[in-house]
Coordinates of C-alpha atoms in Angstrom, one line a residue:
M15 CA -0.8 -46.5 116.7
Q16 CA -0.3 -50.3 117.4
L17 CA -3.4 -51.0 115.3
I18 CA -2.1 -49.0 112.4
K19 CA 1.2 -50.9 112.5
R20 CA -0.7 -54.2 112.2
L21 CA -2.8 -53.2 109.2
S22 CA -2.1 -55.2 106.1
L23 CA -0.5 -53.5 103.1
A24 CA -3.7 -53.7 101.1
S25 CA -5.6 -52.0 104.0
R26 CA -3.0 -49.3 104.2
L27 CA -3.2 -48.6 100.5
A28 CA -7.0 -48.5 100.6
L29 CA -6.9 -46.0 103.5
L30 CA -4.3 -44.0 101.7
F31 CA -6.5 -43.9 98.5
A32 CA -9.5 -42.9 100.6
A33 CA -7.5 -40.1 102.4
C34 CA -6.2 -38.8 99.1
T35 CA -9.6 -38.8 97.5
A36 CA -11.2 -37.1 100.6
V37 CA -8.5 -34.4 100.6
V38 CA -8.8 -33.7 96.9
S39 CA -12.6 -33.7 97.1
L40 CA -12.6 -31.4 100.1
I41 CA -10.2 -29.0 98.5
A42 CA -12.3 -29.0 95.3
G43 CA -15.5 -28.4 97.3
V44 CA -14.0 -25.6 99.3
L45 CA -12.8 -23.9 96.2
F46 CA -16.2 -24.3 94.5
N47 CA -18.0 -23.0 97.6
Q48 CA -15.7 -19.9 97.7
A49 CA -16.2 -19.4 94.0
S50 CA -20.0 -19.6 94.4
E51 CA -20.0 -17.2 97.3
A52 CA -17.8 -14.7 95.3
H53 CA -20.2 -15.1 92.4
F54 CA -23.2 -14.3 94.6
V55 CA -21.4 -11.2 96.0
E56 CA -20.7 -10.1 92.4
L57 CA -24.4 -10.6 91.5
D58 CA -25.5 -8.7 94.6
Q59 CA -23.1 -5.9 93.8
Q60 CA -24.5 -5.6 90.3
L61 CA -28.1 -5.6 91.5
L62 CA -27.4 -3.0 94.2
D63 CA -25.5 -0.8 91.7
S64 CA -28.5 -0.9 89.3
K65 CA -30.9 -0.1 92.1
L66 CA -28.7 2.7 93.3
V67 CA -28.8 4.3 89.8
A68 CA -32.6 4.0 89.7
L69 CA -33.0 5.5 93.2
R70 CA -30.7 8.4 92.4
S71 CA -32.8 9.0 89.3
T72 CA -36.0 9.0 91.3
L73 CA -34.6 11.3 94.0
Q74 CA -32.6 13.6 91.7
G75 CA -32.6 17.2 93.0
V76 CA -33.8 16.2 96.5
D77 CA -31.8 18.2 99.1
S78 CA -34.3 18.7 102.0
V79 CA -37.0 16.8 103.8
Q80 CA -39.7 18.8 102.1
S81 CA -38.5 18.0 98.7
F82 CA -38.1 14.3 99.7
V83 CA -41.8 14.2 100.9
Q84 CA -42.8 15.1 97.4
R85 CA -40.9 12.2 95.9
E86 CA -41.7 9.6 98.6
A87 CA -44.5 8.1 96.7
Q88 CA -42.3 7.5 93.6
L89 CA -39.6 6.1 95.9
R90 CA -42.0 3.5 97.4
A91 CA -43.2 2.5 94.0
E92 CA -39.6 1.9 92.9
L93 CA -38.9 -0.2 96.1
N94 CA -42.0 -2.3 95.6
R95 CA -40.4 -3.6 92.4
Q96 CA -37.8 -5.4 94.5
P97 CA -39.5 -6.9 97.6
D98 CA -36.3 -8.2 99.2
L99 CA -34.7 -4.7 99.0
A100 CA -35.0 -2.3 101.9
L101 CA -33.8 1.4 102.1
R102 CA -32.7 3.8 104.7
I103 CA -32.1 7.5 104.0
S104 CA -30.4 9.8 106.5
A105 CA -28.9 13.2 106.5
A106 CA -27.3 15.3 109.2
G107 CA -28.2 12.7 111.8
Q108 CA -31.9 12.7 110.8
R109 CA -33.6 9.8 109.1
W110 CA -35.7 10.8 106.1
F111 CA -36.9 7.4 105.3
D112 CA -36.5 4.1 107.1
G113 CA -37.8 1.0 105.4
A114 CA -35.1 -1.2 106.8
P115 CA -35.1 -3.3 110.0
N116 CA -34.3 -1.5 113.1
I117 CA -30.6 -2.5 113.3
P118 CA -27.5 -0.4 113.4
L119 CA -25.8 -0.1 110.0
P120 CA -22.2 0.7 109.1
E121 CA -21.8 4.3 108.1
K122 CA -18.8 4.1 105.8
P123 CA -19.5 3.6 102.1
G124 CA -19.1 0.2 100.5
L125 CA -20.6 -3.2 100.5
Y126 CA -21.0 -5.2 103.7
S127 CA -22.7 -8.3 105.0
L128 CA -24.5 -8.7 108.3
Q129 CA -27.0 -10.9 110.0
N130 CA -30.0 -10.0 112.2
A131 CA -32.6 -12.3 113.7
G132 CA -31.6 -15.2 111.5
T133 CA -31.7 -13.2 108.3
D134 CA -28.6 -12.4 106.2
Y135 CA -28.3 -9.0 104.5
R136 CA -26.0 -7.4 102.0
V137 CA -25.7 -3.7 102.9
Y138 CA -24.6 -1.1 100.4
N139 CA -23.9 2.5 101.6
A140 CA -23.6 5.4 99.0
P141 CA -24.3 9.1 98.9
L142 CA -27.4 10.3 97.0
S143 CA -25.4 13.0 95.2
P144 CA -21.8 11.9 94.8
G145 CA -19.3 14.8 95.2
Q146 CA -21.5 16.8 97.6
P147 CA -20.2 16.7 101.3
D148 CA -23.7 17.3 102.8
S149 CA -25.5 14.8 100.5
P150 CA -28.0 12.4 102.1
Q151 CA -26.8 8.9 102.6
L152 CA -28.5 5.9 101.1
S153 CA -28.3 2.5 102.8
L154 CA -29.6 -0.4 100.7
M155 CA -30.3 -3.7 102.4
L156 CA -30.7 -6.8 100.2
D157 CA -32.1 -10.0 101.8
I158 CA -29.7 -12.7 100.8
T159 CA -31.0 -15.5 103.0
H160 CA -31.8 -17.6 99.9
H161 CA -28.2 -17.3 98.9
Q162 CA -27.0 -18.5 102.2
H163 CA -29.4 -21.4 102.2
F164 CA -28.0 -22.4 98.8
L165 CA -24.5 -22.2 100.1
Q166 CA -25.3 -24.3 103.2
R167 CA -27.0 -27.0 101.1
M168 CA -23.9 -27.0 98.8
Q169 CA -21.6 -27.4 101.9
H170 CA -23.7 -30.3 103.1
L171 CA -23.5 -31.8 99.6
I172 CA -19.7 -31.3 99.6
W173 CA -19.4 -33.2 102.9
L174 CA -21.7 -35.9 101.7
T175 CA -19.7 -36.2 98.4
V176 CA -16.4 -36.3 100.3
S177 CA -17.7 -39.0 102.6
L178 CA -19.2 -41.1 99.8
S179 CA -16.2 -40.7 97.5
A180 CA -13.8 -41.6 100.4
L181 CA -15.9 -44.7 101.2
A182 CA -16.1 -45.7 97.5
T183 CA -12.4 -45.1 97.0
A184 CA -11.6 -47.2 100.1
L185 CA -13.6 -50.1 98.8
L186 CA -12.3 -49.9 95.3
G187 CA -8.8 -49.3 96.6
A188 CA -9.0 -52.4 98.7
W189 CA -10.1 -54.4 95.7
A190 CA -7.4 -52.9 93.5
A191 CA -4.7 -53.3 96.1
R192 CA -5.7 -56.9 96.8
S193 CA -5.6 -57.6 93.0
G194 CA -2.4 -55.8 92.6
L195 CA -0.7 -57.6 95.5
R196 CA -1.7 -61.0 94.3
P197 CA 1.9 -61.6 93.0
L198 CA 3.2 -60.9 96.5
R199 CA 0.8 -63.4 98.0
R200 CA 2.1 -65.9 95.4
M201 CA 5.7 -65.1 96.5
S202 CA 4.6 -65.7 100.1
E203 CA 3.1 -69.1 99.2
V204 CA 6.3 -70.1 97.5
A205 CA 8.4 -68.9 100.4
A206 CA 6.2 -70.8 102.9
G207 CA 6.6 -74.0 100.8
V208 CA 10.4 -73.8 100.8
S209 CA 12.0 -76.5 102.8
A210 CA 15.1 -78.7 102.7
H211 CA 13.1 -81.1 100.5
S212 CA 11.5 -78.5 98.2
L213 CA 14.0 -76.0 97.0
T214 CA 13.1 -76.4 93.3
Q215 CA 10.1 -74.1 93.3
R216 CA 10.4 -70.9 91.3
L217 CA 8.3 -67.8 90.7
P218 CA 6.9 -67.3 87.1
Q219 CA 8.7 -64.1 86.2
Q220 CA 6.8 -63.6 83.0
Q221 CA 3.5 -63.3 84.9
M222 CA 4.9 -60.7 87.3
P223 CA 4.3 -56.9 87.0
V224 CA 7.3 -54.9 85.9
E225 CA 7.8 -53.6 89.4
L226 CA 7.9 -57.1 90.9
A227 CA 9.8 -58.8 88.0
E228 CA 13.2 -57.8 89.4
L229 CA 12.2 -58.9 92.9
A230 CA 11.0 -62.2 91.5
Q231 CA 14.2 -62.7 89.7
A232 CA 16.2 -61.9 92.9
F233 CA 13.9 -64.3 94.8
N234 CA 14.5 -67.1 92.3
A235 CA 18.2 -66.5 92.4
M236 CA 18.1 -66.7 96.1
L237 CA 16.3 -70.0 95.9
G238 CA 18.8 -71.2 93.4
R239 CA 21.7 -70.3 95.7
L240 CA 20.0 -72.0 98.7
D241 CA 19.4 -75.1 96.6
D242 CA 23.0 -75.1 95.4
A243 CA 24.3 -74.5 99.0
F244 CA 22.1 -77.3 100.4
Q245 CA 23.2 -79.7 97.7
R246 CA 26.8 -78.8 98.4
L247 CA 26.3 -79.1 102.2
S248 CA 24.6 -82.5 101.7
A249 CA 27.4 -83.7 99.5
F250 CA 30.0 -82.3 101.9
S251 CA 28.5 -84.2 104.8
A252 CA 28.4 -87.4 102.8
D253 CA 32.0 -86.8 101.6
I254 CA 33.5 -86.1 105.0
A255 CA 31.7 -89.1 106.5
H256 CA 33.1 -91.1 103.5
E257 CA 36.6 -89.8 104.1
L258 CA 36.6 -90.5 107.8
R259 CA 35.0 -93.9 107.7
T260 CA 38.0 -95.8 106.4
P261 CA 40.7 -94.4 108.8
L262 CA 38.3 -94.9 111.7
S263 CA 37.6 -98.4 110.6
N264 CA 41.4 -99.1 110.2
L265 CA 42.0 -97.7 113.7
L266 CA 39.3 -99.8 115.3
T267 CA 40.3 -103.0 113.4
Q268 CA 44.1 -102.7 114.1
T269 CA 43.4 -101.9 117.8
Q270 CA 41.0 -104.8 118.2
V271 CA 43.4 -107.2 116.5
I272 CA 46.4 -106.1 118.5
L273 CA 44.5 -106.5 121.7
T274 CA 43.1 -110.0 121.0
Q275 CA 46.2 -111.6 122.6
P276 CA 49.5 -110.7 124.2
R277 CA 52.1 -109.7 121.6
P278 CA 55.7 -108.7 121.4
L279 CA 56.6 -105.1 122.2
E280 CA 57.6 -104.5 118.5
D281 CA 54.1 -105.4 117.3
Y282 CA 52.6 -102.8 119.6
R283 CA 55.1 -100.3 118.4
E284 CA 54.2 -101.0 114.7
A285 CA 50.5 -100.8 115.5
L286 CA 50.9 -97.4 117.2
H287 CA 53.0 -96.1 114.3
S288 CA 50.2 -97.2 111.9
N289 CA 47.5 -95.6 114.1
L290 CA 49.6 -92.4 114.3
E291 CA 49.7 -92.1 110.5
E292 CA 45.9 -92.4 110.4
L293 CA 45.4 -89.9 113.2
Q294 CA 47.8 -87.4 111.6
W295 CA 45.8 -87.6 108.4
M296 CA 42.6 -87.1 110.2
A297 CA 44.0 -84.2 112.1
Q298 CA 45.2 -82.6 108.8
L299 CA 41.7 -83.2 107.3
V300 CA 40.0 -81.4 110.3
N301 CA 42.5 -78.5 110.1
D302 CA 41.8 -78.1 106.4
M303 CA 38.1 -78.1 107.0
L304 CA 38.4 -75.5 109.7
Y305 CA 40.5 -73.4 107.3
L306 CA 37.7 -73.7 104.7
A307 CA 35.1 -72.8 107.3
K308 CA 37.0 -69.6 108.1
A309 CA 37.2 -68.8 104.4
D310 CA 33.4 -69.3 104.0
H311 CA 32.7 -66.8 106.8
G312 CA 35.3 -64.3 105.6
L313 CA 37.6 -64.8 108.6
L314 CA 40.7 -65.3 106.5
T315 CA 42.7 -62.1 106.9
P316 CA 45.9 -62.4 104.9
K317 CA 48.9 -60.2 105.8
R318 CA 49.8 -57.6 103.3
E319 CA 53.6 -57.5 102.6
P320 CA 55.4 -56.8 99.3
L321 CA 56.4 -60.1 97.6
R322 CA 58.6 -60.9 94.7
L323 CA 56.7 -63.8 93.2
A324 CA 59.7 -65.0 91.2
D325 CA 61.6 -65.6 94.5
E326 CA 58.6 -67.4 96.1
V327 CA 58.2 -69.7 93.0
D328 CA 61.9 -70.5 92.9
A329 CA 61.9 -71.5 96.6
L330 CA 59.0 -73.9 96.0
L331 CA 60.5 -75.3 92.8
E332 CA 63.7 -76.1 94.8
F333 CA 61.6 -77.9 97.3
F334 CA 59.8 -80.0 94.6
V335 CA 62.9 -80.6 92.4
L336 CA 63.7 -84.0 94.0
L337 CA 60.1 -85.2 93.5
A338 CA 60.2 -84.0 89.9
E339 CA 63.5 -85.8 89.2
D340 CA 62.1 -89.0 90.6
A341 CA 59.0 -88.6 88.3
Q342 CA 61.3 -87.6 85.4
V343 CA 59.4 -84.2 85.1
S344 CA 61.2 -80.9 84.4
L345 CA 60.2 -77.7 86.3
V346 CA 60.4 -74.3 84.6
R347 CA 59.7 -70.8 85.8
E348 CA 59.1 -67.9 83.3
G349 CA 58.7 -64.2 83.9
T350 CA 58.6 -62.1 87.1
A351 CA 55.9 -60.2 89.0
H352 CA 55.4 -58.3 92.2
T353 CA 52.3 -58.2 94.5
T354 CA 51.3 -57.7 98.1
G355 CA 49.9 -60.6 100.2
D356 CA 50.5 -63.2 102.8
R357 CA 53.6 -65.2 102.0
G358 CA 52.6 -68.3 103.8
M359 CA 49.1 -68.5 102.4
L360 CA 50.3 -67.9 98.8
R361 CA 53.0 -70.5 99.1
R362 CA 50.5 -73.0 100.4
A363 CA 48.2 -72.3 97.4
L364 CA 51.1 -72.5 94.9
S365 CA 52.4 -75.7 96.6
N366 CA 49.0 -77.3 96.1
L367 CA 49.0 -76.5 92.4
L368 CA 52.6 -77.7 91.9
D369 CA 51.8 -81.0 93.8
N370 CA 48.7 -81.5 91.7
A371 CA 50.6 -80.8 88.5
L372 CA 53.4 -83.2 89.3
R373 CA 51.0 -86.0 90.1
F374 CA 49.3 -85.8 86.8
T375 CA 52.3 -85.1 84.5
P376 CA 53.6 -88.3 82.8
A377 CA 57.3 -89.2 82.7
G378 CA 59.2 -86.9 80.4
G379 CA 56.6 -84.2 80.8
E380 CA 57.0 -80.6 81.9
V381 CA 55.6 -78.3 84.6
R382 CA 55.8 -74.6 83.9
V383 CA 55.1 -71.6 86.1
H384 CA 54.5 -68.4 84.2
L385 CA 54.5 -65.0 85.9
E386 CA 53.1 -61.9 84.2
E387 CA 52.6 -58.4 85.6
G388 CA 50.3 -55.8 84.0
A389 CA 48.3 -52.6 84.8
Q390 CA 45.3 -54.6 85.9
G391 CA 47.2 -57.0 88.2
V392 CA 49.3 -60.1 88.3
T393 CA 48.7 -63.4 86.5
L394 CA 50.3 -66.6 87.8
T395 CA 49.9 -69.7 85.6
V396 CA 50.8 -73.3 86.6
E397 CA 50.6 -75.6 83.6
N398 CA 51.6 -79.1 83.0
S399 CA 51.7 -81.4 80.0
G400 CA 49.7 -84.6 79.9
E401 CA 46.2 -85.9 79.5
G402 CA 43.7 -83.1 79.5
I403 CA 40.6 -82.7 81.8
P404 CA 37.2 -83.2 80.2
A405 CA 35.2 -80.0 79.8
D406 CA 32.3 -81.2 82.0
V407 CA 34.7 -81.8 84.9
L408 CA 36.3 -78.3 84.9
P409 CA 33.5 -76.5 86.8
R410 CA 33.7 -79.1 89.6
L411 CA 37.5 -79.1 90.1
F412 CA 37.3 -76.7 93.0
D413 CA 34.6 -78.5 94.9
R414 CA 35.5 -80.1 98.2
F415 CA 36.5 -83.8 98.2
Y416 CA 36.1 -83.9 94.4
R417 CA 38.5 -86.0 92.5
A418 CA 38.6 -86.0 88.7
D419 CA 39.7 -89.6 88.8
P420 CA 36.6 -91.8 89.0
A421 CA 38.5 -94.5 90.8
R422 CA 38.1 -93.1 94.2
H423 CA 40.5 -94.2 96.9
E424 CA 38.7 -94.1 100.2
G425 CA 40.5 -92.6 103.1
S426 CA 43.6 -91.8 101.2
S427 CA 46.0 -90.2 103.6
E428 CA 47.7 -88.3 100.8
H429 CA 45.0 -86.5 98.8
A430 CA 41.6 -85.9 100.2
G431 CA 40.4 -83.6 97.4
L432 CA 40.7 -80.4 99.4
G433 CA 43.8 -78.9 97.8
L434 CA 42.1 -77.0 95.1
A435 CA 39.3 -75.8 97.4
L436 CA 41.9 -74.5 99.8
T437 CA 43.8 -72.8 97.0
Q438 CA 40.6 -71.1 95.8
S439 CA 39.8 -69.8 99.3
I440 CA 43.3 -68.3 99.6
V441 CA 43.1 -66.6 96.2
R442 CA 39.7 -65.2 97.0
A443 CA 40.9 -63.9 100.4
H444 CA 43.5 -61.9 98.5
G445 CA 40.9 -60.4 96.2
G446 CA 41.7 -62.5 93.2
R447 CA 40.3 -65.4 91.3
I448 CA 41.4 -68.8 90.0
Y449 CA 40.2 -70.9 87.0
C450 CA 41.3 -73.9 85.0
E451 CA 41.8 -74.4 81.3
S452 CA 42.6 -77.7 79.6
E453 CA 43.3 -78.2 75.9
A454 CA 45.9 -79.4 73.4
G455 CA 47.6 -81.7 75.9
W456 CA 48.1 -78.9 78.5
T457 CA 46.2 -78.2 81.7
R458 CA 46.5 -74.6 83.1
F459 CA 45.5 -73.3 86.5
V460 CA 45.4 -69.5 86.2
I461 CA 45.5 -67.2 89.3
E462 CA 44.7 -63.5 88.9
L463 CA 45.8 -61.2 91.8
P464 CA 45.5 -57.4 92.2
A465 CA 48.6 -55.4 91.4
G466 CA 51.1 -54.8 94.2
D467 CA 51.0 -51.3 96.0

């Protein structure tokens, strides 16, 4: 059993082909053998019937031993025409004629087969005069040894054919399976060559059989996802190192400077306050990254409570109203909607969008929050006037640490480029989706959530 489990797929297919061929050949051979045997029985029956007619004609009118003796010479002449045929005639427990081997014969009428001393016979019992109760009984014995030899040779031929066909099918099946599984070996070679430095290899789908084309497509898609994930992971590692480098450098520099010589207590206090700001920003960055890691592993489990989104939006707009007044930006909410979700998580997501909109809205501009409820769900749109976002930038807005502004501010304690990534994770945790549109002087972030229960 352990050996069978270790057989290759090609070997298993070859053995399966051989087994199927052997079974089919064996069944065909057995059926042919039975048909041949039935054919020989039919031929023997016809021969014995014809001989019975001839014997009855020769012995017509014989009803006693004396009358039989007068016809015995004609009977022997008739039997000499068929050397492999023997005859036994008996009546009232007495044998009138016995040209058959000295073996017991069945007494009931009909056709039988028996064997004696290595010789096979077909025995046919019938009355000499049908319809007469006291009619002598004729027992014809036909030597069918040559028939049996033929059937035995045919059986040997059947077994030989089964063996050879199974062997030939196994060899041809192994060749066919090996040829047919060549695309799988190609897939194995590509998979073996996949590493962190070679994720660009792809299987040629056009050269694959129909049965493997879908598998090749899924395999290529998997490689594409791995390549994308690896690129994102590499970029993420570089970004997080980039973000932490400046605050760590600031902490080290300030601490080293303050310790170079004795200073007044107020200088130490200012240095500690400055270090505290950097540490708080780093702590927030770590917390955000842990939050995103939970989202990546499906560990965000939002509470489900009924929410009036209009009330939640109004509460956030009231919080941002002072910032908006300082920036000379108006805040507007339109429409109402209801949904179920986690109040804290959704407020955090909406707060990120509002903060982002306020930062990029010029003085005299407007930030609008539009709520709409339909049969398919709830749509929440945060849009702001101002300079649009280039189309090639839109797909990357939700990447971690990505900033649309090419002038990157290293270690900025205000905006690390994680706000939109966090918002996207929160929306996905609620079973929704978020996307961005930018055209005609307006930028819109659209959140689609399932309808409330």
